[in-house]
GROMACS .gro file of C-alpha atoms in nm:
model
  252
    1UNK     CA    1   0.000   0.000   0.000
    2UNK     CA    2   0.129   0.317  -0.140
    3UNK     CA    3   0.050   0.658   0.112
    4UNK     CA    4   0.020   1.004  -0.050
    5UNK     CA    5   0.375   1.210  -0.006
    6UNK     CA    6   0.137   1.412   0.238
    7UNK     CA    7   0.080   1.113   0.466
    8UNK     CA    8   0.397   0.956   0.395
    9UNK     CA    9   0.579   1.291   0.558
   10UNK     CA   10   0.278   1.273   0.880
   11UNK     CA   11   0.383   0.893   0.878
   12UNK     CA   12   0.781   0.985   0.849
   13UNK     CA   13   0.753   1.222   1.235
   14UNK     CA   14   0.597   0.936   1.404
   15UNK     CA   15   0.839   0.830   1.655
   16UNK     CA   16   0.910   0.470   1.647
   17UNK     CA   17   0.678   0.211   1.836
   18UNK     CA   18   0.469   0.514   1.887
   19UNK     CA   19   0.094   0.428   2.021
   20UNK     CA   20  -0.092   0.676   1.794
   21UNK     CA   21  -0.450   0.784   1.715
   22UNK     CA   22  -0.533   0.871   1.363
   23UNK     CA   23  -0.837   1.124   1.388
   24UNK     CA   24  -1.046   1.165   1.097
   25UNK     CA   25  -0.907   0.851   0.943
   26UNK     CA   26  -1.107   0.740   0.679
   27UNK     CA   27  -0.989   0.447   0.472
   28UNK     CA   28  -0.726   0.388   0.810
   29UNK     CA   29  -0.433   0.425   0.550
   30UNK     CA   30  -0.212   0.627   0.776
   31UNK     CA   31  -0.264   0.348   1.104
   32UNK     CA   32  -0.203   0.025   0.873
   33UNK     CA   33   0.129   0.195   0.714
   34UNK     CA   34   0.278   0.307   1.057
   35UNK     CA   35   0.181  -0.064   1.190
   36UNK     CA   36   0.317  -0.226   0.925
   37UNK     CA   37   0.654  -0.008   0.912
   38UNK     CA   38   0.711  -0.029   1.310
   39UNK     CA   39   0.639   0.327   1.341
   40UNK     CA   40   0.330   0.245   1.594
   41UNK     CA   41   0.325  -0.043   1.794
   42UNK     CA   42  -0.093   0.024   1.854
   43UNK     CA   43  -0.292   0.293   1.683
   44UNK     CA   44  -0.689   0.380   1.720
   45UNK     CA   45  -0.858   0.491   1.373
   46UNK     CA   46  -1.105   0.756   1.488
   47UNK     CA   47  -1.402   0.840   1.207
   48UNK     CA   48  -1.768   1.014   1.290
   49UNK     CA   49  -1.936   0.940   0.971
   50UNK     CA   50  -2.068   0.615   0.871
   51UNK     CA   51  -1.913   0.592   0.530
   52UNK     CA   52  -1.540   0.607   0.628
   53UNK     CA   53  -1.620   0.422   0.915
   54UNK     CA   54  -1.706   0.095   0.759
   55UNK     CA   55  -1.440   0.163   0.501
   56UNK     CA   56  -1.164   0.184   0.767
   57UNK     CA   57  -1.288  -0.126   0.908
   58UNK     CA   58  -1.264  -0.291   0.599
   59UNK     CA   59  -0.931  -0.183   0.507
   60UNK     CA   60  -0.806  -0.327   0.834
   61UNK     CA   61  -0.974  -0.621   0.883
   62UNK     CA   62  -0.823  -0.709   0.470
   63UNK     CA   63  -0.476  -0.618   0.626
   64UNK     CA   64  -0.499  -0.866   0.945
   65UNK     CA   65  -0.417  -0.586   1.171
   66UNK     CA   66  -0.741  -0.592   1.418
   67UNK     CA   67  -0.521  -0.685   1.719
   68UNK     CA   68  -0.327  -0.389   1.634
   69UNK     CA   69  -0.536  -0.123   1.516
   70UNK     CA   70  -0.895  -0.004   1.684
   71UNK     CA   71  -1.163   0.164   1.460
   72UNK     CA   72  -1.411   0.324   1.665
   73UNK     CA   73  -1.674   0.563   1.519
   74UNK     CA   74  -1.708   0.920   1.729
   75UNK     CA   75  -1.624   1.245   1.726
   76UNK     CA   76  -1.315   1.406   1.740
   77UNK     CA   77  -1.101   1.264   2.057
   78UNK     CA   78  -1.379   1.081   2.207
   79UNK     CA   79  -1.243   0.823   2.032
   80UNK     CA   80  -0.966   0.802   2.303
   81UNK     CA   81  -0.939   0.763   2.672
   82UNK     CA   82  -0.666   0.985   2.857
   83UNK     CA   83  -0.344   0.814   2.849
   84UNK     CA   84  -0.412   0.622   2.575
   85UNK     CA   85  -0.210   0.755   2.311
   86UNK     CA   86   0.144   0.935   2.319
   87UNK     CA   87   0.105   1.074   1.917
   88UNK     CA   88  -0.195   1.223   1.769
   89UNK     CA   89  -0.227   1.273   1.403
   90UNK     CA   90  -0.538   1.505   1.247
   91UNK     CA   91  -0.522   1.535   0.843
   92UNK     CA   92  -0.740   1.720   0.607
   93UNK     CA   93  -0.962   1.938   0.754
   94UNK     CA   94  -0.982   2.336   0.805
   95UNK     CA   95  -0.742   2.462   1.077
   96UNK     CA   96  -1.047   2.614   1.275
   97UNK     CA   97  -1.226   2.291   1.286
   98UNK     CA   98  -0.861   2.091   1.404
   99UNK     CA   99  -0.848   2.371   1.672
  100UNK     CA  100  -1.257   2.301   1.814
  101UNK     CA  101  -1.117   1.911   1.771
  102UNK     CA  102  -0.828   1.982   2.058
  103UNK     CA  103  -1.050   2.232   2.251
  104UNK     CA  104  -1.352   1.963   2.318
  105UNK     CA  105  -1.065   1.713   2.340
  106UNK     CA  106  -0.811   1.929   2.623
  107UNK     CA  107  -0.864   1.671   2.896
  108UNK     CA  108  -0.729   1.397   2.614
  109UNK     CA  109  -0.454   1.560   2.546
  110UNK     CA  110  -0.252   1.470   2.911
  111UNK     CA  111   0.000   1.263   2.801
  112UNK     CA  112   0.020   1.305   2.430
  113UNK     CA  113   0.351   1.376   2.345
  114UNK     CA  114   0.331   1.485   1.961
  115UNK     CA  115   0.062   1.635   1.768
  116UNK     CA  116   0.093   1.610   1.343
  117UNK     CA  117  -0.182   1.830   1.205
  118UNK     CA  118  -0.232   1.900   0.842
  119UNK     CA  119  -0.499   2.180   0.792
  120UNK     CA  120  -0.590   2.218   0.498
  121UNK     CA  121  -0.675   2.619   0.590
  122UNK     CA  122  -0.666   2.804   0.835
  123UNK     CA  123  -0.294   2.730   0.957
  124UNK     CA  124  -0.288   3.021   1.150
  125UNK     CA  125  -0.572   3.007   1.356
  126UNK     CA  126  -0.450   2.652   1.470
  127UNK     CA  127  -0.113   2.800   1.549
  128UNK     CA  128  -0.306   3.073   1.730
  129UNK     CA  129  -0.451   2.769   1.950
  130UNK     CA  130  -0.134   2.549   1.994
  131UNK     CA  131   0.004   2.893   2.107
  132UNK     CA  132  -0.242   2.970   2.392
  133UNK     CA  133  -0.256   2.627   2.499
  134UNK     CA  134   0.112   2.543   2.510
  135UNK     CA  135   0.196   2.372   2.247
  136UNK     CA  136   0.525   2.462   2.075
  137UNK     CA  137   0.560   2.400   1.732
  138UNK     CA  138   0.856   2.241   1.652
  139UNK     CA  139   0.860   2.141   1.276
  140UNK     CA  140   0.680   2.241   0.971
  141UNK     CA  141   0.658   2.153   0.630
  142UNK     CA  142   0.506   2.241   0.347
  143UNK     CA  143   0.439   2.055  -0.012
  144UNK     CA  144   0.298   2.050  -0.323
  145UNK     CA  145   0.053   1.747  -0.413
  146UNK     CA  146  -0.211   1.687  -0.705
  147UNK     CA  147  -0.203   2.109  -0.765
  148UNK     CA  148  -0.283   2.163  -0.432
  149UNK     CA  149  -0.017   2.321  -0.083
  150UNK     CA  150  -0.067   2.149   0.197
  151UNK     CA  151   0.099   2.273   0.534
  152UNK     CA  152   0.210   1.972   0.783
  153UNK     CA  153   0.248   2.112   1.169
  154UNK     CA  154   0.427   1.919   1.408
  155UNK     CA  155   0.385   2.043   1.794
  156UNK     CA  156   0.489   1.937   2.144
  157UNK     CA  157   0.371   2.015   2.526
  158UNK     CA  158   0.573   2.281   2.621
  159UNK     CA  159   0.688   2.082   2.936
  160UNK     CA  160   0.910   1.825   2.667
  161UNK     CA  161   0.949   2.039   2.415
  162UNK     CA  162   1.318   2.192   2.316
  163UNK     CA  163   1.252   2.566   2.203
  164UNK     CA  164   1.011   2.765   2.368
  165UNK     CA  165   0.720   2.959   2.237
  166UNK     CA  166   0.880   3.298   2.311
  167UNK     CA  167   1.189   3.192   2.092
  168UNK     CA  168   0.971   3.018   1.827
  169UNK     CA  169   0.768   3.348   1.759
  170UNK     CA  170   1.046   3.593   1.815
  171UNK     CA  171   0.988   3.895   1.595
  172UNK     CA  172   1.273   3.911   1.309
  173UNK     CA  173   1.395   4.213   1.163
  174UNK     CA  174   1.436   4.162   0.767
  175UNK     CA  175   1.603   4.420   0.519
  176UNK     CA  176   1.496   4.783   0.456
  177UNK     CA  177   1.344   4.818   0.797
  178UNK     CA  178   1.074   4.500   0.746
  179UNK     CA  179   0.996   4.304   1.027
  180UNK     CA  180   0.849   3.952   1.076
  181UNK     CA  181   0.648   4.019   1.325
  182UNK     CA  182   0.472   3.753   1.613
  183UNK     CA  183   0.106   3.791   1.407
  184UNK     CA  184   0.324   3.712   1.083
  185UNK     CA  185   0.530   3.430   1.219
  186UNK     CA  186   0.197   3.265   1.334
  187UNK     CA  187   0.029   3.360   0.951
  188UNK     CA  188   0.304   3.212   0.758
  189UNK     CA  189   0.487   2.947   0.949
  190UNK     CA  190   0.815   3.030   1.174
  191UNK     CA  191   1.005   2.748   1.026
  192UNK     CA  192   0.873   2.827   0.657
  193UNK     CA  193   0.953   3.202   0.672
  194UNK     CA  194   1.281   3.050   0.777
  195UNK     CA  195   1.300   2.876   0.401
  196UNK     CA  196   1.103   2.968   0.195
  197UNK     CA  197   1.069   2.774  -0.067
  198UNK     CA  198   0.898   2.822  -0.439
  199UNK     CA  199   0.605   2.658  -0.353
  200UNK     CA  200   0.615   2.877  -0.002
  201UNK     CA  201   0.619   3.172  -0.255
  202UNK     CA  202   0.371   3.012  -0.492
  203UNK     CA  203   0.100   2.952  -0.137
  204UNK     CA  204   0.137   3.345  -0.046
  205UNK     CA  205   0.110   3.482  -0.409
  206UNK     CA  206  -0.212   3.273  -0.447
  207UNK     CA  207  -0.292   3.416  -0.048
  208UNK     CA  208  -0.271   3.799  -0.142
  209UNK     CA  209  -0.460   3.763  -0.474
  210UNK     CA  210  -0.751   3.638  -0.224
  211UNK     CA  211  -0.732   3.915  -0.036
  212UNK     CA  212  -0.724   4.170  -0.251
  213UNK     CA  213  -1.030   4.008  -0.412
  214UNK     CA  214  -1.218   4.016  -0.043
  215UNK     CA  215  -1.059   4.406  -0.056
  216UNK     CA  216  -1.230   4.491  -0.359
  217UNK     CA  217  -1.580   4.388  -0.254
  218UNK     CA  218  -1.541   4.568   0.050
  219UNK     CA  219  -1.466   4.863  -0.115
  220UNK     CA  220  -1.742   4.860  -0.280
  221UNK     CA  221  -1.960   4.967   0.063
  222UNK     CA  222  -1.936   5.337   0.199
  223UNK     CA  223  -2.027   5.141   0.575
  224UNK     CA  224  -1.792   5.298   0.816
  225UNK     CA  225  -1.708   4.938   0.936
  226UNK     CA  226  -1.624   4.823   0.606
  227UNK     CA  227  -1.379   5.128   0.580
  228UNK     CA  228  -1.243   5.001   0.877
  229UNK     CA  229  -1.168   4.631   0.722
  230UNK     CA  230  -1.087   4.762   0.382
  231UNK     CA  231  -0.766   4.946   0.582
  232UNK     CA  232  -0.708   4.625   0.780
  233UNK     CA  233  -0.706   4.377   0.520
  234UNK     CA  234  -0.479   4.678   0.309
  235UNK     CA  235  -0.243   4.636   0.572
  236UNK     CA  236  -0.236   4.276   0.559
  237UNK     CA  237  -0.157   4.237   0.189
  238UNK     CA  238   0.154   4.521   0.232
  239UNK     CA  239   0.292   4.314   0.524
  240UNK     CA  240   0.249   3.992   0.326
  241UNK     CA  241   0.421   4.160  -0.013
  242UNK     CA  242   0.693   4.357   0.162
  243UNK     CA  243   0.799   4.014   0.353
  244UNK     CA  244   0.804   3.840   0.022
  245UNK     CA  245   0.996   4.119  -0.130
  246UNK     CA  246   1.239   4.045   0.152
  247UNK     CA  247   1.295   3.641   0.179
  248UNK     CA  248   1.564   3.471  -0.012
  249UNK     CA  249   1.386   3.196  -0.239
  250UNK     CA  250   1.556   2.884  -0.110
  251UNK     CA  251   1.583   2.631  -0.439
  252UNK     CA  252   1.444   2.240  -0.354
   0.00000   0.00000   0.00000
């Protein structure tokens, strides 16, 4: 069985013998692979809807792991008891909704050593959350796959973890005066700002022609409040572009 390159790099940071719950796990993929390459030595394949349920039941019952892997259908980390797991690994939903995931989930979370989350938007706001919660981020990645950029966070408690948050989001001065600042790092990724790469370049090109599309509908109303955005989100995309205009492109 042959994994995506995006769950083939989540499968790659699993420490080995890990005991791991794959949340969100549809067909199981990611728990057979890391049981059948010695990355986990048990792993729980969380799913809430029927559909991928059945099918990640399937797919390990056909691969004769059923000792080794658990499916169990519920939301979120209710799949889990406390103590359970020591790696957690969340793929392929919005950043908000991997955030509300860990949030319902806190008192789960005790003992979980490594968290490998792959929003698929919203990277920030789950950085926002790892932030206020303790959670250091301590690896990033980013990738190209089937035309679309996928980001790949890797965090740890604080406690075990060895850089701190105050280190990780340490404002960086650039050229010409340009600063990275904490609300930037946390935007673009404080190991990807550190090399950024073409398809790092490609992801915040294709960002700021967003935004200036949400700024042009929002100029469009003479609402004091939207005045108020339109200068906001302005801000946002000279930050963005004057960053840009300052990172070396790092070749692959």
């Amino acid at each position: 069985m042959k994994l995506s390159n995006r769950l083939q790099r989540i499968h790659d940071q699993i420490p080995e013998g890990s005991r791991m719950a794959d949340i969100g796990s549809d067909h199981a993929l990611l728990p057979v692979a890391a049981i059948r390459s010695g990355k986990a030595s048990a792993a729980v394949a969380g799913e809430v809807n029927p559909g991928p349920y059945d099918a990640a039941c399937k797919q390990v019952s056909d691969a004769g792991l059923k000792e080794k892997i658990t499916v169990r259908r519920g939301d979120g980390l209710d799949v889990i008891s406390t103590g359970e797991v020591e790696v957690i690994t969340i793929a392929g939903m919005g950043g908000a909704l991997i955030a509300s995931i860990l949030e319902r989930g806190l008192s789960k979370l005790e003992g979980v050593q490594l968290l490998i989350l792959q929003p698929n938007v919203g990277e920030d706001i789950l950085r926002r959350w790892l932030l206020e919660h303790h959670w250091v981020v301590v690896a990033e990645q980013l990738l190209e796959e089937d035309g679309k950029i996928y980001e790949i966070i890797t965090a740890m408690p604080q406690a075990s973890s060895p850089i701190a948050n105050e280190e990780v989001y340490r404002a960086r001065p650039l050229k010409d005066g340009v600063e990275l600042t904490e609300d930037l790092l946390l935007r673009m990724g404080p190991y990807l700002t550190d090399r950024a790469t073409e398809v790092f370049f490609a992801k915040w090109e294709s960002e700021i022609g967003k935004l200036q599309g949400v700024l042009q509908s929002i100029s469009k109303s003479d609402q004091e409040s939207s005045r108020d955005k339109a200068a906001e989100v302005q801000q946002l995309i000279t930050s963005l572009q004057e960053v840009l205009a300052c990172l070396p492109k790092v070749k692959p």
